[in-house]
Short mmCIF file of C-alpha atoms and ligand atoms in Angstrom, two decimals:
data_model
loop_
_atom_site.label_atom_id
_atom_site.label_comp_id
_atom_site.label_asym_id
_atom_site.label_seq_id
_atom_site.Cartn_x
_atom_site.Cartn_y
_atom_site.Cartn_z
CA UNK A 1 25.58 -7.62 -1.34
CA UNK A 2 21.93 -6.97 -1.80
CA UNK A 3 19.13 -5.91 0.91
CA UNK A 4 16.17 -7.63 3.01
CA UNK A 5 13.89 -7.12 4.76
CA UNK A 6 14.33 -7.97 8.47
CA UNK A 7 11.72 -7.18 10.32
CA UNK A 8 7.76 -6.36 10.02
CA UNK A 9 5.22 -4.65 11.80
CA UNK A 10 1.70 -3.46 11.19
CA UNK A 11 -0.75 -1.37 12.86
CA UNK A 12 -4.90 -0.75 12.20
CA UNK A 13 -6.95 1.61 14.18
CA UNK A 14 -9.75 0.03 16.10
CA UNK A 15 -13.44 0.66 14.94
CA UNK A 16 -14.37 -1.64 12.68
CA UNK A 17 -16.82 -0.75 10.22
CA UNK A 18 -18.89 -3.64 8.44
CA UNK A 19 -20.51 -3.35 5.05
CA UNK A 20 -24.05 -3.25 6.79
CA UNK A 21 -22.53 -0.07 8.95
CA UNK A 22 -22.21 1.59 5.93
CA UNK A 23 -25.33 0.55 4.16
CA UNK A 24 -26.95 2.90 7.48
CA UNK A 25 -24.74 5.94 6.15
CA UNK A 26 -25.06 5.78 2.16
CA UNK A 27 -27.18 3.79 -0.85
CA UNK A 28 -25.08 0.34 -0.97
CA UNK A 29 -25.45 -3.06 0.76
CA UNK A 30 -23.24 -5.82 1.92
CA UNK A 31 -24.32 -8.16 -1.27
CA UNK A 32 -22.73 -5.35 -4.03
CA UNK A 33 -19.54 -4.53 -2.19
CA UNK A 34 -19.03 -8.25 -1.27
CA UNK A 35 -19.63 -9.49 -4.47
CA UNK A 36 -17.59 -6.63 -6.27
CA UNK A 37 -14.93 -6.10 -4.43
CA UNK A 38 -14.71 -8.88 -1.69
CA UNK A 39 -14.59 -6.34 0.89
CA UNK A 40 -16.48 -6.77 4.10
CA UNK A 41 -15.32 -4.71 6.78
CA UNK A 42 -12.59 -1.94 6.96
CA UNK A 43 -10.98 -0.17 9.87
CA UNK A 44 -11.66 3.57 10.31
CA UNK A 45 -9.38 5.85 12.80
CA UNK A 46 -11.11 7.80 15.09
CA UNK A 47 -8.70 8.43 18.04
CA UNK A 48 -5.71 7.18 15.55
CA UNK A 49 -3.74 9.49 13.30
CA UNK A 50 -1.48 8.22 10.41
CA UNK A 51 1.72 9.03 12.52
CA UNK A 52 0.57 7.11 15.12
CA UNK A 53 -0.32 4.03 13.25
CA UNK A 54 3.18 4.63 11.56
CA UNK A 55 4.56 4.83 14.83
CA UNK A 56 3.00 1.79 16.19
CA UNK A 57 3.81 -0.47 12.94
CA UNK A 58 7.22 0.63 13.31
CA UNK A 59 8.05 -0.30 16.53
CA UNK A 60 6.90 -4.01 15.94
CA UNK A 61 8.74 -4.06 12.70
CA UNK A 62 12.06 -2.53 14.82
CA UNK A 63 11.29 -5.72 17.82
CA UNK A 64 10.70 -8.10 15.36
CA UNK A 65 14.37 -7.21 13.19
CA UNK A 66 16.08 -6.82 16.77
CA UNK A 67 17.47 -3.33 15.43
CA UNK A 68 17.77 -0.28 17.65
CA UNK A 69 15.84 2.69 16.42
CA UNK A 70 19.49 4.59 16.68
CA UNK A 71 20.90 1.93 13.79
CA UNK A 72 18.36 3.01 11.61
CA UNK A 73 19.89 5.90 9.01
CA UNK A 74 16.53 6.46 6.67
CA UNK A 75 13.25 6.83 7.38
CA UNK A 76 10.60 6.83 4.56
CA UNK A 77 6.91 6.95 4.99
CA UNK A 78 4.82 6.58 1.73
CA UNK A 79 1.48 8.26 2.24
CA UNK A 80 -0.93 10.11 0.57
CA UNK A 81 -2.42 11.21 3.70
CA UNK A 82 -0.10 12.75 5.92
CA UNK A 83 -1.61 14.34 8.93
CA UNK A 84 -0.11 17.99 7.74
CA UNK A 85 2.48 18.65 5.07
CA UNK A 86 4.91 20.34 7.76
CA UNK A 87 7.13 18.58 9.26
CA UNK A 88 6.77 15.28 7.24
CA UNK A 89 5.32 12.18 9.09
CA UNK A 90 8.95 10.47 9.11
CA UNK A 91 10.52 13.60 11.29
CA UNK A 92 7.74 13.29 13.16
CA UNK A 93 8.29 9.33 13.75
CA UNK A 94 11.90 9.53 14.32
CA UNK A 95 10.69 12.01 17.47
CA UNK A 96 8.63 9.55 18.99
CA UNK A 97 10.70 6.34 18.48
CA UNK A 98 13.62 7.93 18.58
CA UNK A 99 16.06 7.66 15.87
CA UNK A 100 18.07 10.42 15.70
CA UNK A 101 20.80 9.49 13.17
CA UNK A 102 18.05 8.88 10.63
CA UNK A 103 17.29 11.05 7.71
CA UNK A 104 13.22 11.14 7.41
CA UNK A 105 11.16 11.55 4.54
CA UNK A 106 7.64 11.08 3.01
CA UNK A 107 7.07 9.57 -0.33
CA UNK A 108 3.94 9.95 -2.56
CA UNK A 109 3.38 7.45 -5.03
CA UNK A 110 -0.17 6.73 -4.37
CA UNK A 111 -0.81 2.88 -3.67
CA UNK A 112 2.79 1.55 -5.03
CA UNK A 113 4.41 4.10 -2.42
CA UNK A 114 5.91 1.48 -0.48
CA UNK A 115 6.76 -0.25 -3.07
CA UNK A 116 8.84 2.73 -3.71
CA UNK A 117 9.74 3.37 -0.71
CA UNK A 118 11.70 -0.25 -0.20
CA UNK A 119 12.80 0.24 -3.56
CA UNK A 120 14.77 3.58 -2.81
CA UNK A 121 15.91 1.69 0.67
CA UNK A 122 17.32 -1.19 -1.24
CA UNK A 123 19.42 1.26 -3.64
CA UNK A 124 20.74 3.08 -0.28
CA UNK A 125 21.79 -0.23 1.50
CA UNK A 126 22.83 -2.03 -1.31
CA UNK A 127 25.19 0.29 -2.77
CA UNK A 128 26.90 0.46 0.71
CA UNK A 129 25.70 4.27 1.07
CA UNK A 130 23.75 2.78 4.50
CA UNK A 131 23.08 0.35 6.51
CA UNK A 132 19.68 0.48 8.09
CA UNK A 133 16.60 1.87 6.85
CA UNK A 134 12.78 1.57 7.94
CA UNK A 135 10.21 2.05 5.64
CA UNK A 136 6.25 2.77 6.49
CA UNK A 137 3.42 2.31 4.26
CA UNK A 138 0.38 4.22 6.54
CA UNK A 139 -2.54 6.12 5.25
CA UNK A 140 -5.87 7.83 6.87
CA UNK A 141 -8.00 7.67 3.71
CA UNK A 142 -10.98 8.44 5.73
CA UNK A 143 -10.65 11.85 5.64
CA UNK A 144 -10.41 12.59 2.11
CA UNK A 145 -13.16 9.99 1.01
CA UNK A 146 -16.10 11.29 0.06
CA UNK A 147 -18.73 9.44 2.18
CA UNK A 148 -22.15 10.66 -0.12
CA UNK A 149 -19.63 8.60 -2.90
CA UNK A 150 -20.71 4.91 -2.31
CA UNK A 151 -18.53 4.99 -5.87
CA UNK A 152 -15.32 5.24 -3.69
CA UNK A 153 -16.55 5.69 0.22
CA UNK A 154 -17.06 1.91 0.80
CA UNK A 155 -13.71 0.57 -1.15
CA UNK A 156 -11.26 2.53 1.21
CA UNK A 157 -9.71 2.04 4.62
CA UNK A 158 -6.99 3.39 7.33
CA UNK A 159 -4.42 1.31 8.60
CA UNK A 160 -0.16 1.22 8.53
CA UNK A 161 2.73 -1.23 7.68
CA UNK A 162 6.51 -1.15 8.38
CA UNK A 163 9.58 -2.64 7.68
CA UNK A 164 12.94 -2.57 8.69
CA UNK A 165 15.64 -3.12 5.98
CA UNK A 166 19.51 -3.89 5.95
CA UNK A 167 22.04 -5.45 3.70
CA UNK A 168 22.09 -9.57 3.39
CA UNK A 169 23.89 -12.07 1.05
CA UNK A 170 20.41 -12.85 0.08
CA UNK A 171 17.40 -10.71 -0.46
CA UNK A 172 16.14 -8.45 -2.82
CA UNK A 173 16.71 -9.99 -6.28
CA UNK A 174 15.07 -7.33 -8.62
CA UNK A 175 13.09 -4.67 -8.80
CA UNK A 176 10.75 -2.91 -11.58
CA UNK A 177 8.08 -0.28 -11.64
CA UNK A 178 7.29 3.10 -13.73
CA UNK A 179 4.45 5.49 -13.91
CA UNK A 180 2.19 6.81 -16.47
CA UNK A 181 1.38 10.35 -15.66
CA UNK A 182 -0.66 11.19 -18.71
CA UNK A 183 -3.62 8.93 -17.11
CA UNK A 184 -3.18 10.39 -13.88
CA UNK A 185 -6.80 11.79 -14.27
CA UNK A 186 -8.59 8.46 -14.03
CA UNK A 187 -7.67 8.15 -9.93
CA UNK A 188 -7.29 12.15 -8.21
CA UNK A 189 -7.29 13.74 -5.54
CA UNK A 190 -7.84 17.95 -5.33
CA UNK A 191 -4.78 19.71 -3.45
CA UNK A 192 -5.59 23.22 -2.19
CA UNK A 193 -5.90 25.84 -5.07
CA UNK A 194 -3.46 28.55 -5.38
CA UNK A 195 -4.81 31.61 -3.70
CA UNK A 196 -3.12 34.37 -3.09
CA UNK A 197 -2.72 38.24 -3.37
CA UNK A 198 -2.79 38.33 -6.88
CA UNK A 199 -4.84 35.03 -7.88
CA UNK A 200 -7.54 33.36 -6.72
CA UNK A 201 -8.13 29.42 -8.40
CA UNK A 202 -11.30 27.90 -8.60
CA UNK A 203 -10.60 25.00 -5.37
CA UNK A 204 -10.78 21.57 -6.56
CA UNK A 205 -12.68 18.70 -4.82
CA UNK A 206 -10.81 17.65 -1.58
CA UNK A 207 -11.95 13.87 -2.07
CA UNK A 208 -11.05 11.23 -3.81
CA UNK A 209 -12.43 10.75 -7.37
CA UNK A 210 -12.07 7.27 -9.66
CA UNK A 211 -12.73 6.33 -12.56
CA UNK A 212 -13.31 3.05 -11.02
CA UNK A 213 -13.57 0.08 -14.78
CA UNK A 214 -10.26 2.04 -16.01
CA UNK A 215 -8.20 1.37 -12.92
CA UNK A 216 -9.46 -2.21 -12.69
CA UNK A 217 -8.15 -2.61 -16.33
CA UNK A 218 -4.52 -0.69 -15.52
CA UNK A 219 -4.54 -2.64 -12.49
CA UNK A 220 -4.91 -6.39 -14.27
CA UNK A 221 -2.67 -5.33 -17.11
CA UNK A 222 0.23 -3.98 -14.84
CA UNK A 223 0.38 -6.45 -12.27
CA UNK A 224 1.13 -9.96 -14.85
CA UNK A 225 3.71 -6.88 -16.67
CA UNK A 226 5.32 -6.27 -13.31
CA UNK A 227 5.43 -10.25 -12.31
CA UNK A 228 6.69 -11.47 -15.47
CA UNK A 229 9.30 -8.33 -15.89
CA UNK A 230 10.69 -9.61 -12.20
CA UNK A 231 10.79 -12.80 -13.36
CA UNK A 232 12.92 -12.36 -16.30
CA UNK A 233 14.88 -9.92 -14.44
CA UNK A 234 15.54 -12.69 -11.54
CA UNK A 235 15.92 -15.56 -14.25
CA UNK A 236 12.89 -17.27 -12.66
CA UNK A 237 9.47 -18.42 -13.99
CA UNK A 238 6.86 -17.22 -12.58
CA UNK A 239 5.62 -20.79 -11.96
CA UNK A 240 8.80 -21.03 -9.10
CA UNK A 241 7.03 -17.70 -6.81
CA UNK A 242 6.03 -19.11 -3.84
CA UNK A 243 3.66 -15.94 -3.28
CA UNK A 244 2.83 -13.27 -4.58
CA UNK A 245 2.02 -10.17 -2.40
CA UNK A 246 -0.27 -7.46 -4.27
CA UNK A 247 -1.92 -4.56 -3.26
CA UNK A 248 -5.20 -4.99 -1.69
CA UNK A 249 -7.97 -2.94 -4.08
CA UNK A 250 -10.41 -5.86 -5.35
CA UNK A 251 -10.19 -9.34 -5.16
CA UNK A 252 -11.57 -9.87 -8.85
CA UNK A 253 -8.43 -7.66 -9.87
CA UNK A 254 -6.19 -10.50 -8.00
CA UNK A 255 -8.19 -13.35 -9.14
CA UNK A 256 -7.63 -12.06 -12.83
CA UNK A 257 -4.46 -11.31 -12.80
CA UNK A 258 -3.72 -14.64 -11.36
CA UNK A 259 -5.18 -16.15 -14.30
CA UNK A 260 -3.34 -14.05 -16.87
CA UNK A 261 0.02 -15.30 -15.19
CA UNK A 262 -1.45 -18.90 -15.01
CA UNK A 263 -0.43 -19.40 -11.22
CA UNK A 264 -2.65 -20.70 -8.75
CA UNK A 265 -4.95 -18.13 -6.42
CA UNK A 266 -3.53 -19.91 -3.49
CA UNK A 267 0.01 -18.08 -3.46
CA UNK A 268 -2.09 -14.68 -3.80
CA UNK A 269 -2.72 -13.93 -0.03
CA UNK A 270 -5.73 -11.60 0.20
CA UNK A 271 -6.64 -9.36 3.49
CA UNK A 272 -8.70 -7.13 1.65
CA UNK A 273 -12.15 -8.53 3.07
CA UNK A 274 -10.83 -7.54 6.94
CA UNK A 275 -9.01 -3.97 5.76
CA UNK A 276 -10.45 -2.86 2.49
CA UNK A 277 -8.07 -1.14 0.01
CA UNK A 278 -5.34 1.27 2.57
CA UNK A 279 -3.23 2.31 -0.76
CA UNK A 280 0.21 2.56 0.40
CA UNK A 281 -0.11 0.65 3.72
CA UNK A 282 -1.61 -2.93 2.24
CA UNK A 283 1.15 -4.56 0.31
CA UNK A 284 2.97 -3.63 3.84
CA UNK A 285 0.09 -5.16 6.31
CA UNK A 286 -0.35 -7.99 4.02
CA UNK A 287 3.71 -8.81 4.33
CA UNK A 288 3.46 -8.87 8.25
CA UNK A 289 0.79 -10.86 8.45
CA UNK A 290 2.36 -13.69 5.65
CA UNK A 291 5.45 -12.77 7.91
CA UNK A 292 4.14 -13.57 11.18
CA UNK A 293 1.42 -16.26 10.19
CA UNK A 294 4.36 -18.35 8.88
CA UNK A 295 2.91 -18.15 4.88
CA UNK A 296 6.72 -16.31 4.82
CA UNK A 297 9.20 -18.87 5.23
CA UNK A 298 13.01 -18.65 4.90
CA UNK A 299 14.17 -19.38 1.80
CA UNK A 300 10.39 -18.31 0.00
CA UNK A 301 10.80 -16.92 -3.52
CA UNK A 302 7.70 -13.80 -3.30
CA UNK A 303 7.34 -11.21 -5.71
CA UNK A 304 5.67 -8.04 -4.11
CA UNK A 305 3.55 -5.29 -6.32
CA UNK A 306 1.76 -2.24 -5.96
CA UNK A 307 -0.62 0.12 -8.19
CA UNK A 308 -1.97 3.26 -8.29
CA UNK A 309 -2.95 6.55 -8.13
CA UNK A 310 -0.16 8.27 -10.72
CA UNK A 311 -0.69 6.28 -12.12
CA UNK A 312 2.06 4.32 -10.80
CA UNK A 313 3.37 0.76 -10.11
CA UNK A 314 6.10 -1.07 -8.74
CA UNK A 315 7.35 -4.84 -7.42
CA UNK A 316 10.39 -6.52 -6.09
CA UNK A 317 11.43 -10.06 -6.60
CA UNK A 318 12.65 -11.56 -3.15
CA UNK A 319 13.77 -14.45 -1.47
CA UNK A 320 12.91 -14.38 2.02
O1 UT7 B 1 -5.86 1.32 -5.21
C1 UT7 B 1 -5.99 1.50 -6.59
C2 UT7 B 1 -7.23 1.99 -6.96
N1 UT7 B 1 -8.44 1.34 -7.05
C3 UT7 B 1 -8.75 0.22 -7.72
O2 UT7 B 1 -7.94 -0.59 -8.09
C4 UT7 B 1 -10.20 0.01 -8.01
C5 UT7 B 1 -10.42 -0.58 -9.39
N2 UT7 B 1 -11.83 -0.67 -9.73
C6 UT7 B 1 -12.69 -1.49 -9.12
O3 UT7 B 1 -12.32 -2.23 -8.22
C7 UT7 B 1 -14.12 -1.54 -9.61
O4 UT7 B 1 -14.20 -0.84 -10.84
C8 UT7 B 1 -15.13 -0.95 -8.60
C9 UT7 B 1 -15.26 -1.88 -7.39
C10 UT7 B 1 -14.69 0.42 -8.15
C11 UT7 B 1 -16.51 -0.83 -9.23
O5 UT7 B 1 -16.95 -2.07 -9.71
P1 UT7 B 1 -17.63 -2.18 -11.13
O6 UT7 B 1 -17.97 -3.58 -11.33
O7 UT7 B 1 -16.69 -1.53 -12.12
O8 UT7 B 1 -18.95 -1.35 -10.95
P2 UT7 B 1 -19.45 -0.03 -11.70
O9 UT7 B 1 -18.68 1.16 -11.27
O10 UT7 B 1 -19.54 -0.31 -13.17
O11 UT7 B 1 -20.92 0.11 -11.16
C12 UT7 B 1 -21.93 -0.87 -11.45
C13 UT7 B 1 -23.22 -0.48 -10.78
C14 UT7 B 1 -23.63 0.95 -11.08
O12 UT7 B 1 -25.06 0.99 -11.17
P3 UT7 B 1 -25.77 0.97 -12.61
O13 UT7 B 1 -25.27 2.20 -13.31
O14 UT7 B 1 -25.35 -0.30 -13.26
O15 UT7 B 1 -27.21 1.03 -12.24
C15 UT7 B 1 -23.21 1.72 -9.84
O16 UT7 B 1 -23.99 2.87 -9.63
O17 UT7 B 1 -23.07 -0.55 -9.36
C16 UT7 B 1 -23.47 0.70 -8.78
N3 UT7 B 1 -22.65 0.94 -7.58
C17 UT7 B 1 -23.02 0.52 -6.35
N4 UT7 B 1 -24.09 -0.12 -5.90
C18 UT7 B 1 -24.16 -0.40 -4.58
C19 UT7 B 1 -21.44 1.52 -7.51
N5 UT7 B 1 -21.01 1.53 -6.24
C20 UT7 B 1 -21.96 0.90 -5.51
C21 UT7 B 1 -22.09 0.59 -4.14
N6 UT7 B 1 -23.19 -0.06 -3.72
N7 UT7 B 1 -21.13 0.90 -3.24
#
């Protein structure tokens, strides 16, 4: 008995803001982030929070599984930008769609969070422990960007994901990921200093701050590392993926690591020029879409991976 995924669902807020918007608001232009990062528009809440884009992606991925919100037992939402730290955006998910026999947590692990997240899902359902589990992807990275940064302000964007998981015969084949905490300081974000009666910390900056080349190289070293390591693990090649679903930061980071594995850009869906980078929430939007579009079909061997902030990774081998 393994664990699959059985249903998808995805959520973005509204406005739509286009390269040239931006251009009007800091020192960049459409050419640059185009060419760069093959972003050119992102979505940017302004009456949506990142509970209720996890709310909305989850109710599509609960229709499209045909699952009951009571059946499901977990909730996990990876996000690094929860709307308060008290109570946790999963409690606060279960309230609205209403699945009271689930347990509900959040999960920070930057931009492989879901990856995580369906990881620790598939160890739950597949050792028997439970049945049905739904796990979110949804950030609001707008409000911890710092928009005089056109280093990091134009790369970023809000949006959720959502799936609903339960055991199969088939599914989930294998997973890998790890982190590397000692380079954590390449990709931060400030928390709130500790003040108190008998300290007082200098605060840190609020927004994020990356040290943009050395991602891009962690990213296109990883993601071939995480591929090939699922491929072993699943006694595949990696010329036998159908597609390969990675997180949305910069298409030159999928374009090269397409090229290290030798496989063909064509089973690399990319979304990033509609949604820019939405950390934990892409590799989750991108999977509904492939899902819904058809690019997903039964039987499809895809191997999923995320990167991050951490830094961390993570991937799962699957056949759909
Ligand atoms: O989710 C995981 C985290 N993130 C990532 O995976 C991101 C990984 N890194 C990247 O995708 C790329 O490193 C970036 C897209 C962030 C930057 O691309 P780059 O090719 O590494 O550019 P750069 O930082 O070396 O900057 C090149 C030039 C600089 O000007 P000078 O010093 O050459 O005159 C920057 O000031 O581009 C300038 N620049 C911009 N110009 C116009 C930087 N940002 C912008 C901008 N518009 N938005």
């Amino acid at each position: 008995m393994t664990s699959s995924i059985l249903g998808t669902g995805s959520a973005l807020p509204e406005k739509i803001v286009t390269n040239d918007l931006l251009a009007t608001i800091v020192d960049t232009n459409d050419e640059w982030i185009r060419d760069r990062t093959g972003i050119c528009e992102r979505r940017i809440a302004t009456t949506e929070t990142t509970t209720t884009l996890s709310v909305d992606a989850a109710r599509i991925a609960l229709e499209d599984a045909g699952i009951s919100p009571e059946e499901i037992e977990l909730i996990i939402v990876a996000t690094l930008t929860p709307d308060g730290s008290m109570p946790n955006t999963a409690c606060k998910v279960q309230a609205e769609i209403g699945a009271t026999n689930a347990m509900c947590y959040e999960l920070n692990a930057a931009c492989a969070g879901f990856m995580y997240g369906v990881q620790t899902a598939h160890a739950f359902i597949s050792s028997g422990i439970l049945k049905h589990a739904l796990i979110i992807g949804a950030e609001t990275l707008s409000k911890i960007m710092d928009w005089t940064d056109r280093g990091t302000c134009v790369l970023f964007g809000d949006g959720a994901g959502a799936v609903v998981m339960g055991p199969s015969k088939e599914g989930i084949i294998a997973v890998e990921g790890g982190a590397d905490g000692s380079k954590g300081h390449v990709l931060t974000c400030g928390n709130a200093p500790l003040i108190n009666p008998f300290v007082r910390n200098e605060a840190t900056s609020p927004y994020v701050d990356m040290d943009g080349q050395e991602v891009f190289k962690f990213a296109v070293r990883k993601i071939p590392e995480i591929v090939n390591a699922l491929s072993a693990k699943g006694n595949v090649s990696p010329s036998d993926l159908d597609l390969v679903l990675l997180h949305q930061a910069n298409k030159r980071i999928i374009q090269t690591a397409a090229k290290r594995l030798g496989l063909n850009e064509d089973i690399f869906p990319i979304n990033l020029s509609k949604y820019g980078n939405t950390s934990a929430a892409s590799i989750a939007i991108l999977l509904d879409e492939a899902n819904k579009s058809g690019q997903l079909k039964k039987g499809s061997l895809v191997a999923l991976a995320g990167f991050g902030g951490g830094l961390t990774w993570a991937g799962i081998l699957m056949k759909w």
